[in-house]
mmCIF file of C-alpha atoms in Angstrom:
data_model
loop_
_atom_site.group_PDB
_atom_site.id
_atom_site.type_symbol
_atom_site.label_atom_id
_atom_site.label_comp_id
_atom_site.label_asym_id
_atom_site.label_seq_id
_atom_site.Cartn_x
_atom_site.Cartn_y
_atom_site.Cartn_z
ATOM 1 C CA MET S 1 18.066 97.106 -17.135
ATOM 2 C CA ALA S 2 21.150 95.560 -18.604
ATOM 3 C CA GLU S 3 21.357 93.104 -15.768
ATOM 4 C CA ASN S 4 17.748 92.024 -16.381
ATOM 5 C CA LYS S 5 18.434 91.387 -19.973
ATOM 6 C CA CYS S 6 21.494 89.353 -19.133
ATOM 7 C CA PHE S 7 19.495 87.219 -16.735
ATOM 8 C CA ILE S 8 16.792 86.683 -19.345
ATOM 9 C CA TYR S 9 19.397 85.581 -21.860
ATOM 10 C CA VAL S 10 20.975 83.187 -19.439
ATOM 11 C CA ALA S 11 17.642 81.769 -18.388
ATOM 12 C CA ALA S 12 16.569 81.332 -22.029
ATOM 13 C CA ALA S 13 19.829 79.694 -22.906
ATOM 14 C CA ALA S 14 19.475 77.248 -19.977
ATOM 15 C CA SER S 15 15.958 76.473 -21.015
ATOM 16 C CA ILE S 16 17.059 75.783 -24.567
ATOM 17 C CA VAL S 17 19.819 73.576 -23.351
ATOM 18 C CA THR S 18 17.487 71.760 -21.007
ATOM 19 C CA VAL S 19 14.949 71.157 -23.809
ATOM 20 C CA VAL S 20 17.671 70.017 -26.129
ATOM 21 C CA LEU S 21 18.970 67.695 -23.514
ATOM 22 C CA ILE S 22 15.528 66.312 -22.891
ATOM 23 C CA VAL S 23 14.838 65.828 -26.496
ATOM 24 C CA ILE S 24 18.144 64.009 -26.817
ATOM 25 C CA LEU S 25 18.338 62.063 -23.508
ATOM 26 C CA VAL S 26 14.735 60.914 -23.199
ATOM 27 C CA PRO S 27 14.793 58.773 -26.326
ATOM 28 C CA LEU S 28 18.229 57.460 -25.338
ATOM 29 C CA SER S 29 16.722 56.436 -21.894
ATOM 30 C CA PHE S 30 14.332 53.949 -23.602
ATOM 31 C CA SER S 31 15.645 50.508 -24.409
ATOM 32 C CA GLY S 32 13.771 47.561 -25.868
ATOM 33 C CA VAL S 33 13.558 43.904 -25.105
ATOM 34 C CA GLU S 34 12.230 41.592 -27.735
ATOM 35 C CA TYR S 35 9.319 39.297 -27.010
ATOM 36 C CA TYR S 36 11.564 36.239 -27.254
ATOM 37 C CA GLU S 37 14.128 37.681 -24.754
ATOM 38 C CA PHE S 38 14.713 38.402 -21.074
ATOM 39 C CA GLY S 39 16.948 41.190 -19.902
ATOM 40 C CA PHE S 40 18.837 42.714 -16.924
ATOM 41 C CA LYS S 41 19.592 46.444 -16.671
ATOM 42 C CA ARG S 42 23.348 47.016 -17.170
ATOM 43 C CA GLN S 43 25.185 50.372 -16.689
ATOM 44 C CA LYS S 44 27.186 51.291 -19.764
ATOM 45 C CA SER S 45 29.794 53.381 -17.954
ATOM 46 C CA THR S 46 30.703 50.767 -15.326
ATOM 47 C CA GLY S 47 29.394 47.445 -16.725
ATOM 48 C CA THR S 48 27.425 46.759 -13.468
ATOM 49 C CA VAL S 49 24.454 44.517 -13.935
ATOM 50 C CA ASP S 50 21.313 44.980 -11.858
ATOM 51 C CA THR S 51 19.652 41.600 -11.341
ATOM 52 C CA LYS S 52 16.908 42.832 -9.045
ATOM 53 C CA GLN S 53 14.368 42.936 -11.907
ATOM 54 C CA VAL S 54 13.977 40.696 -14.972
ATOM 55 C CA TYR S 55 12.670 42.627 -17.964
ATOM 56 C CA SER S 56 10.578 40.967 -20.601
ATOM 57 C CA GLY S 57 9.445 42.027 -24.039
ATOM 58 C CA GLY S 58 8.647 45.750 -24.595
ATOM 59 C CA LYS S 59 10.210 49.222 -24.313
ATOM 60 C CA HIS S 60 11.464 50.269 -20.854
ATOM 61 C CA PHE S 61 12.679 53.596 -19.505
ATOM 62 C CA ILE S 62 15.991 52.796 -17.863
ATOM 63 C CA GLY S 63 18.069 55.921 -18.436
ATOM 64 C CA PRO S 64 20.600 56.830 -21.058
ATOM 65 C CA ASP S 65 23.628 55.216 -19.291
ATOM 66 C CA TYR S 66 21.824 51.799 -19.180
ATOM 67 C CA GLU S 67 21.265 49.022 -21.678
ATOM 68 C CA PHE S 68 19.901 45.464 -21.404
ATOM 69 C CA LYS S 69 21.890 42.342 -20.982
ATOM 70 C CA ILE S 70 19.965 39.835 -23.039
ATOM 71 C CA PHE S 71 19.083 36.190 -22.318
ATOM 72 C CA LYS S 72 17.120 33.873 -24.605
ATOM 73 C CA ALA S 73 13.507 33.390 -23.421
ATOM 74 C CA THR S 74 12.492 30.828 -26.073
ATOM 75 C CA ALA S 75 13.637 27.263 -26.357
ATOM 76 C CA HIS S 76 17.277 26.246 -26.369
ATOM 77 C CA TYR S 77 17.725 23.344 -28.740
ATOM 78 C CA VAL S 78 20.410 20.802 -27.783
ATOM 79 C CA ASP S 79 21.324 17.838 -30.015
ATOM 80 C CA LEU S 80 23.689 15.318 -28.456
ATOM 81 C CA ARG S 81 25.332 12.848 -30.860
ATOM 82 C CA ASP S 82 27.082 9.573 -29.960
ATOM 83 C CA VAL S 83 26.890 9.818 -26.252
ATOM 84 C CA THR S 84 28.772 6.765 -24.978
ATOM 85 C CA VAL S 85 26.968 4.937 -22.083
ATOM 86 C CA PHE S 86 27.001 1.487 -20.517
ATOM 87 C CA THR S 87 24.102 -0.899 -20.174
ATOM 88 C CA SER S 88 23.271 -3.061 -17.167
ATOM 89 C CA ASP S 89 24.970 -5.963 -18.866
ATOM 90 C CA LYS S 90 28.289 -4.022 -19.145
ATOM 91 C CA LEU S 91 28.029 -3.371 -22.838
ATOM 92 C CA GLU S 92 28.995 -0.074 -24.423
ATOM 93 C CA ILE S 93 26.485 1.624 -26.698
ATOM 94 C CA LYS S 94 25.980 5.113 -28.160
ATOM 95 C CA LEU S 95 22.875 7.283 -27.996
ATOM 96 C CA ASP S 96 21.577 10.241 -29.904
ATOM 97 C CA VAL S 97 19.269 12.490 -27.927
ATOM 98 C CA GLN S 98 17.635 15.806 -28.412
ATOM 99 C CA TYR S 99 16.041 17.997 -25.780
ATOM 100 C CA GLN S 100 14.660 21.514 -25.491
ATOM 101 C CA TYR S 101 15.015 23.658 -22.339
ATOM 102 C CA PHE S 102 13.834 27.053 -21.195
ATOM 103 C CA LEU S 103 15.309 29.529 -18.802
ATOM 104 C CA ARG S 104 13.233 30.245 -15.670
ATOM 105 C CA GLU S 105 12.490 33.920 -15.366
ATOM 106 C CA GLU S 106 12.263 33.802 -11.534
ATOM 107 C CA ASP S 107 15.596 32.033 -11.303
ATOM 108 C CA LEU S 108 17.443 34.058 -13.896
ATOM 109 C CA PRO S 109 19.371 36.121 -11.359
ATOM 110 C CA THR S 110 20.764 32.950 -9.745
ATOM 111 C CA LEU S 111 21.799 31.610 -13.212
ATOM 112 C CA HIS S 112 23.431 34.876 -14.048
ATOM 113 C CA ARG S 113 25.263 34.967 -10.721
ATOM 114 C CA ASN S 114 26.740 31.502 -11.270
ATOM 115 C CA TYR S 115 27.264 31.243 -15.031
ATOM 116 C CA ASP S 116 26.605 34.693 -16.518
ATOM 117 C CA LEU S 117 25.829 34.096 -20.264
ATOM 118 C CA PHE S 118 27.999 30.943 -20.433
ATOM 119 C CA TYR S 119 25.520 28.349 -19.096
ATOM 120 C CA ASP S 120 24.915 26.401 -22.369
ATOM 121 C CA ASN S 121 28.036 24.170 -22.093
ATOM 122 C CA VAL S 122 27.305 23.498 -18.438
ATOM 123 C CA VAL S 123 23.762 22.536 -19.179
ATOM 124 C CA LYS S 124 24.963 20.174 -21.933
ATOM 125 C CA THR S 125 27.684 18.477 -19.899
ATOM 126 C CA SER S 126 25.248 18.058 -16.921
ATOM 127 C CA ALA S 127 22.781 16.397 -19.261
ATOM 128 C CA ILE S 128 25.430 13.945 -20.584
ATOM 129 C CA ASP S 129 26.228 13.078 -16.907
ATOM 130 C CA ALA S 130 22.582 12.461 -16.203
ATOM 131 C CA LEU S 131 22.348 10.194 -19.301
ATOM 132 C CA LYS S 132 25.396 8.177 -18.164
ATOM 133 C CA GLY S 133 23.791 7.818 -14.767
ATOM 134 C CA GLU S 134 20.385 6.570 -16.054
ATOM 135 C CA ALA S 135 21.483 4.380 -18.943
ATOM 136 C CA PRO S 136 23.057 1.469 -16.873
ATOM 137 C CA LYS S 137 19.611 0.801 -15.344
ATOM 138 C CA PHE S 138 18.596 -1.016 -18.557
ATOM 139 C CA SER S 139 19.953 -3.967 -20.464
ATOM 140 C CA THR S 140 21.020 -4.030 -24.119
ATOM 141 C CA ARG S 141 17.911 -6.091 -24.983
ATOM 142 C CA GLU S 142 15.678 -3.355 -23.369
ATOM 143 C CA TYR S 143 17.256 -0.639 -25.550
ATOM 144 C CA ILE S 144 15.968 -2.598 -28.581
ATOM 145 C CA THR S 145 12.618 -3.801 -27.286
ATOM 146 C CA ASN S 146 11.485 -1.175 -24.691
ATOM 147 C CA ARG S 147 12.422 2.228 -26.007
ATOM 148 C CA ASN S 148 9.405 4.069 -24.604
ATOM 149 C CA ALA S 149 10.278 3.144 -21.009
ATOM 150 C CA ILE S 150 13.923 4.066 -21.589
ATOM 151 C CA GLU S 151 13.057 7.388 -23.132
ATOM 152 C CA THR S 152 10.916 8.259 -20.203
ATOM 153 C CA ALA S 153 13.653 7.242 -17.651
ATOM 154 C CA LEU S 154 16.325 9.241 -19.496
ATOM 155 C CA TYR S 155 14.036 12.273 -19.722
ATOM 156 C CA ASN S 156 13.308 12.118 -16.009
ATOM 157 C CA GLY S 157 17.023 11.869 -15.197
ATOM 158 C CA VAL S 158 17.906 14.891 -17.420
ATOM 159 C CA ARG S 159 14.912 16.937 -16.275
ATOM 160 C CA GLU S 160 15.772 16.405 -12.628
ATOM 161 C CA ARG S 161 19.478 17.015 -13.014
ATOM 162 C CA LEU S 162 18.921 20.373 -14.991
ATOM 163 C CA GLY S 163 15.751 21.486 -13.358
ATOM 164 C CA GLY S 164 15.993 20.165 -9.820
ATOM 165 C CA ILE S 165 13.472 18.546 -7.551
ATOM 166 C CA CYS S 166 11.221 21.579 -6.756
ATOM 167 C CA CYS S 167 7.766 22.159 -7.916
ATOM 168 C CA LEU S 168 7.326 25.165 -10.111
ATOM 169 C CA GLN S 169 5.223 28.117 -9.042
ATOM 170 C CA SER S 170 2.759 27.318 -11.890
ATOM 171 C CA CYS S 171 2.036 23.591 -12.162
ATOM 172 C CA SER S 172 0.137 24.174 -15.408
ATOM 173 C CA LEU S 173 3.225 25.555 -17.183
ATOM 174 C CA TYR S 174 3.830 22.129 -18.805
ATOM 175 C CA GLU S 175 3.301 18.446 -18.154
ATOM 176 C CA PHE S 176 6.137 17.852 -15.688
ATOM 177 C CA ALA S 177 6.064 21.317 -14.002
ATOM 178 C CA CYS S 178 5.123 19.538 -10.836
ATOM 179 C CA PRO S 179 6.197 15.897 -11.064
ATOM 180 C CA PRO S 180 5.161 13.380 -8.428
ATOM 181 C CA GLY S 181 7.140 13.772 -5.169
ATOM 182 C CA CYS S 182 8.465 17.310 -6.022
ATOM 183 C CA LYS S 183 9.469 19.622 -3.187
ATOM 184 C CA ASN S 184 7.309 22.657 -2.501
ATOM 185 C CA SER S 185 8.801 25.760 -3.978
ATOM 186 C CA SER S 186 8.555 27.751 -0.775
ATOM 187 C CA SER S 187 10.818 25.299 1.080
ATOM 188 C CA CYS S 188 13.366 24.888 -1.782
ATOM 189 C CA ASP S 189 16.985 26.027 -1.529
ATOM 190 C CA PRO S 190 17.791 27.707 -4.834
ATOM 191 C CA SER S 191 21.402 26.730 -4.694
ATOM 192 C CA THR S 192 20.864 22.985 -4.045
ATOM 193 C CA ASP S 193 17.274 21.992 -5.003
ATOM 194 C CA LYS S 194 16.786 23.703 -8.377
ATOM 195 C CA GLY S 195 19.421 22.068 -10.508
ATOM 196 C CA LEU S 196 20.735 24.575 -13.132
ATOM 197 C CA TRP S 197 17.539 26.634 -12.925
ATOM 198 C CA VAL S 198 16.132 25.618 -16.353
ATOM 199 C CA ASN S 199 13.008 23.736 -17.374
ATOM 200 C CA VAL S 200 13.589 20.736 -19.701
ATOM 201 C CA LYS S 201 10.099 20.543 -21.341
ATOM 202 C CA TYR S 202 10.784 18.200 -24.228
ATOM 203 C CA PHE S 203 13.060 15.205 -24.786
ATOM 204 C CA GLN S 204 13.544 12.809 -27.679
ATOM 205 C CA LEU S 205 15.595 9.543 -27.779
ATOM 206 C CA GLY S 206 17.093 9.137 -31.256
ATOM 207 C CA ALA S 207 19.278 6.377 -32.623
ATOM 208 C CA VAL S 208 20.759 3.715 -30.392
ATOM 209 C CA GLU S 209 24.045 2.493 -31.846
ATOM 210 C CA ILE S 210 25.391 -0.881 -30.752
ATOM 211 C CA PRO S 211 29.086 -1.327 -31.807
ATOM 212 C CA SER S 212 29.646 -4.178 -34.255
ATOM 213 C CA ASP S 213 31.546 -6.374 -31.783
ATOM 214 C CA VAL S 214 29.032 -5.758 -29.103
ATOM 215 C CA GLU S 215 26.272 -6.456 -31.615
ATOM 216 C CA ASP S 216 27.872 -9.678 -32.605
ATOM 217 C CA ARG S 217 28.092 -10.745 -28.983
ATOM 218 C CA PHE S 218 24.568 -9.721 -28.391
ATOM 219 C CA LEU S 219 23.366 -11.629 -31.482
ATOM 220 C CA ARG S 220 25.320 -14.653 -30.353
ATOM 221 C CA SER S 221 23.739 -14.538 -27.012
ATOM 222 C CA LEU S 222 20.348 -14.243 -28.727
ATOM 223 C CA THR S 223 21.200 -17.215 -30.989
ATOM 224 C CA LEU S 224 22.388 -19.334 -27.965
ATOM 225 C CA LYS S 225 19.119 -18.559 -26.201
ATOM 226 C CA GLU S 226 17.160 -19.522 -29.329
ATOM 227 C CA ASP S 227 19.233 -22.686 -29.739
ATOM 228 C CA ALA S 228 18.578 -23.529 -26.028
ATOM 229 C CA ASP S 229 14.926 -22.947 -26.512
ATOM 230 C CA ARG S 230 14.915 -25.073 -29.699
ATOM 231 C CA GLU S 231 16.709 -27.891 -27.958
ATOM 232 C CA LYS S 232 14.240 -27.653 -25.081
ATOM 233 C CA LEU S 233 11.365 -27.891 -27.564
ATOM 234 C CA LEU S 234 12.872 -30.820 -29.326
ATOM 235 C CA GLN S 235 13.308 -32.587 -25.982
ATOM 236 C CA GLU S 236 9.741 -31.835 -25.021
ATOM 237 C CA ALA S 237 8.578 -33.125 -28.426
ATOM 238 C CA GLN S 238 10.563 -36.357 -27.968
ATOM 239 C CA VAL S 239 8.910 -36.838 -24.576
ATOM 240 C CA VAL S 240 5.488 -36.146 -26.016
ATOM 241 C CA ARG S 241 6.284 -38.644 -28.820
ATOM 242 C CA LYS S 242 7.353 -41.325 -26.457
ATOM 243 C CA THR S 243 4.307 -40.784 -24.300
ATOM 244 C CA THR S 244 2.102 -40.850 -27.345
ATOM 245 C CA GLU S 245 3.644 -44.132 -28.480
ATOM 246 C CA ALA S 246 3.199 -45.601 -25.034
ATOM 247 C CA MET S 247 -0.478 -44.552 -25.081
ATOM 248 C CA VAL S 248 -0.857 -46.139 -28.502
ATOM 249 C CA ARG S 249 0.651 -49.391 -27.344
ATOM 250 C CA ASP S 250 -1.653 -49.433 -24.294
ATOM 251 C CA ILE S 251 -4.669 -48.779 -26.491
ATOM 252 C CA GLN S 252 -3.537 -51.593 -28.905
ATOM 253 C CA ASN S 253 -2.987 -53.942 -26.036
ATOM 254 C CA GLN S 254 -6.417 -53.088 -24.561
ATOM 255 C CA ALA S 255 -7.992 -53.666 -28.053
ATOM 256 C CA THR S 256 -6.220 -57.026 -28.383
ATOM 257 C CA GLU S 257 -7.386 -58.117 -24.911
ATOM 258 C CA ILE S 258 -10.917 -57.026 -25.649
ATOM 259 C CA LEU S 259 -10.776 -58.968 -29.020
ATOM 260 C CA GLN S 260 -9.369 -62.077 -27.452
ATOM 261 C CA GLU S 261 -11.871 -61.929 -24.645
ATOM 262 C CA ALA S 262 -14.638 -61.492 -27.195
ATOM 263 C CA GLN S 263 -13.358 -64.607 -29.172
ATOM 264 C CA VAL S 264 -13.208 -66.634 -26.058
ATOM 265 C CA GLN S 265 -16.700 -65.539 -25.088
ATOM 266 C CA SER S 266 -17.849 -66.326 -28.625
ATOM 267 C CA GLU S 267 -16.285 -69.812 -28.523
ATOM 268 C CA LEU S 268 -17.825 -70.423 -25.071
ATOM 269 C CA ILE S 269 -21.270 -69.420 -26.284
ATOM 270 C CA GLY S 270 -20.828 -71.601 -29.437
ATOM 271 C CA THR S 271 -19.699 -74.620 -27.287
ATOM 272 C CA ILE S 272 -22.589 -74.095 -24.824
ATOM 273 C CA SER S 273 -25.036 -73.697 -27.757
ATOM 274 C CA THR S 274 -23.678 -76.907 -29.409
ATOM 275 C CA ALA S 275 -23.919 -78.795 -26.174
ATOM 276 C CA ASN S 276 -27.431 -77.541 -25.496
ATOM 277 C CA PHE S 277 -28.370 -78.486 -29.143
ATOM 278 C CA THR S 278 -26.969 -81.956 -28.785
ATOM 279 C CA ALA S 279 -28.536 -82.444 -25.402
ATOM 280 C CA ASN S 280 -31.942 -81.303 -26.830
ATOM 281 C CA VAL S 281 -31.590 -83.504 -29.881
ATOM 282 C CA GLU S 282 -30.700 -86.569 -27.736
ATOM 283 C CA LYS S 283 -33.516 -85.760 -25.384
ATOM 284 C CA ALA S 284 -35.949 -85.514 -28.216
ATOM 285 C CA ARG S 285 -34.515 -88.768 -29.757
ATOM 286 C CA ALA S 286 -34.906 -90.493 -26.449
ATOM 287 C CA GLU S 287 -38.503 -89.283 -26.091
ATOM 288 C CA GLY S 288 -39.266 -90.293 -29.781
ATOM 289 C CA LEU S 289 -37.836 -93.789 -29.305
ATOM 290 C CA LYS S 290 -39.744 -94.198 -26.047
ATOM 291 C CA ASN S 291 -43.004 -93.319 -27.886
ATOM 292 C CA LEU S 292 -41.932 -95.564 -30.832
ATOM 293 C CA TYR S 293 -41.248 -98.565 -28.612
ATOM 294 C CA GLN S 294 -44.560 -98.121 -26.861
ATOM 295 C CA GLN S 295 -46.465 -97.905 -30.188
ATOM 296 C CA LEU S 296 -44.641 -100.990 -31.692
ATOM 297 C CA GLY S 297 -45.016 -102.957 -28.514
ATOM 298 C CA LEU S 298 -41.300 -103.439 -28.031
ATOM 299 C CA THR S 299 -41.141 -104.165 -24.391
ATOM 300 C CA THR S 300 -38.044 -106.246 -23.786
ATOM 301 C CA GLN S 301 -34.551 -104.975 -24.006
ATOM 302 C CA GLU S 302 -33.611 -107.586 -26.582
ATOM 303 C CA MET S 303 -36.306 -106.403 -28.930
ATOM 304 C CA LYS S 304 -35.253 -102.851 -28.461
ATOM 305 C CA ASN S 305 -31.621 -103.625 -29.180
ATOM 306 C CA SER S 306 -32.640 -105.513 -32.339
ATOM 307 C CA PHE S 307 -34.652 -102.585 -33.494
ATOM 308 C CA ASP S 308 -31.779 -100.184 -32.837
ATOM 309 C CA TYR S 309 -29.464 -102.462 -34.747
ATOM 310 C CA LEU S 310 -31.654 -102.654 -37.754
ATOM 311 C CA ARG S 311 -32.268 -98.855 -37.623
ATOM 312 C CA THR S 312 -28.538 -98.254 -37.575
ATOM 313 C CA LEU S 313 -27.914 -100.527 -40.489
ATOM 314 C CA ARG S 314 -30.660 -98.777 -42.427
ATOM 315 C CA LEU S 315 -28.936 -95.497 -42.053
ATOM 316 C CA LEU S 316 -25.732 -96.851 -43.677
ATOM 317 C CA GLU S 317 -25.532 -96.109 -47.364
ATOM 318 C CA ASN S 318 -23.407 -99.097 -48.237
ATOM 319 C CA VAL S 319 -25.685 -101.662 -46.616
ATOM 320 C CA HIS S 320 -28.436 -103.514 -48.621
ATOM 321 C CA PHE S 321 -31.186 -105.626 -47.067
ATOM 322 C CA THR S 322 -32.654 -108.853 -48.742
ATOM 323 C CA VAL S 323 -35.696 -110.857 -47.569
ATOM 324 C CA ASP S 324 -37.105 -114.427 -48.052
ATOM 325 C CA PHE S 325 -33.820 -116.187 -47.529
ATOM 326 C CA GLN S 326 -33.251 -118.797 -44.927
ATOM 327 C CA GLN S 327 -30.151 -116.976 -43.833
ATOM 328 C CA ARG S 328 -29.659 -113.250 -43.469
ATOM 329 C CA ILE S 329 -26.656 -112.013 -45.244
ATOM 330 C CA VAL S 330 -25.119 -108.616 -44.613
ATOM 331 C CA GLY S 331 -22.418 -107.408 -47.008
ATOM 332 C CA ASN S 332 -21.314 -104.775 -49.457
ATOM 333 C CA PHE S 333 -22.986 -104.646 -52.786
ATOM 334 C CA LYS S 334 -21.639 -102.551 -55.519
#
């Protein structure tokens, strides 16, 4: 009887201890991951991290000896200031850029294996290297006049350097999740084709600083070009002016020739008209004298000459005729 009681006491004590342990350990076995975090299960006693499963937001039963090693699931904001790069015309400029990247959940084990939690500086230096590689493809003038194209090119360079050349599993994740020419994810090598295993979703090109000496040289080159263009325009204007003057002289010469020809034609017509008039008058005079001679009965040439002589004298204003004298006298009478 005593043995039974002892057994009952032991069983009851064990049950109580078990219940107490359950009450204590079960809550301790739950650990939480916030909605803006990713996590790996890590054993507290040994520090070993289990990367087989990536945990997202929520409460998870992982055991009392485990906790979560947390990674940021939201955007990582990077602001790069005064990044020194060279342009295609060998001039040094400085760029301000901002970009935002996100960790890939499916590639988080690879990222952890390579960089643990210290990936941020690696991502930043790799982005700077990408900028230095893309910047020399454009001239200093283009950095002033064609910012949109440059921003796109720089973004593509940074995105490819940090995110690799593989298509994402979900092409609808963001605009460049599956860029043209990307490699199918099933055939990608995670260690060589996926960059640094992050997605660069956004990129902004800020200020472009041209050092004063470089700016002076650039402005001088622009001024020289403008001066050359001005000189070219002046030369073209001089050529046009000379051509116009030659055209004016040609037109004036043509007008003079036309005027002179018109004057000659006018004189010719006047001369011909005068000659025709004189001929017609003389012809009419001859016809009139012929009729007069016939009516007066002047048949001999002597009589006709005498008549013409008298008619001529009659037409003279300073000649006076007298009659009934034995002698004809012709003279001036005042």
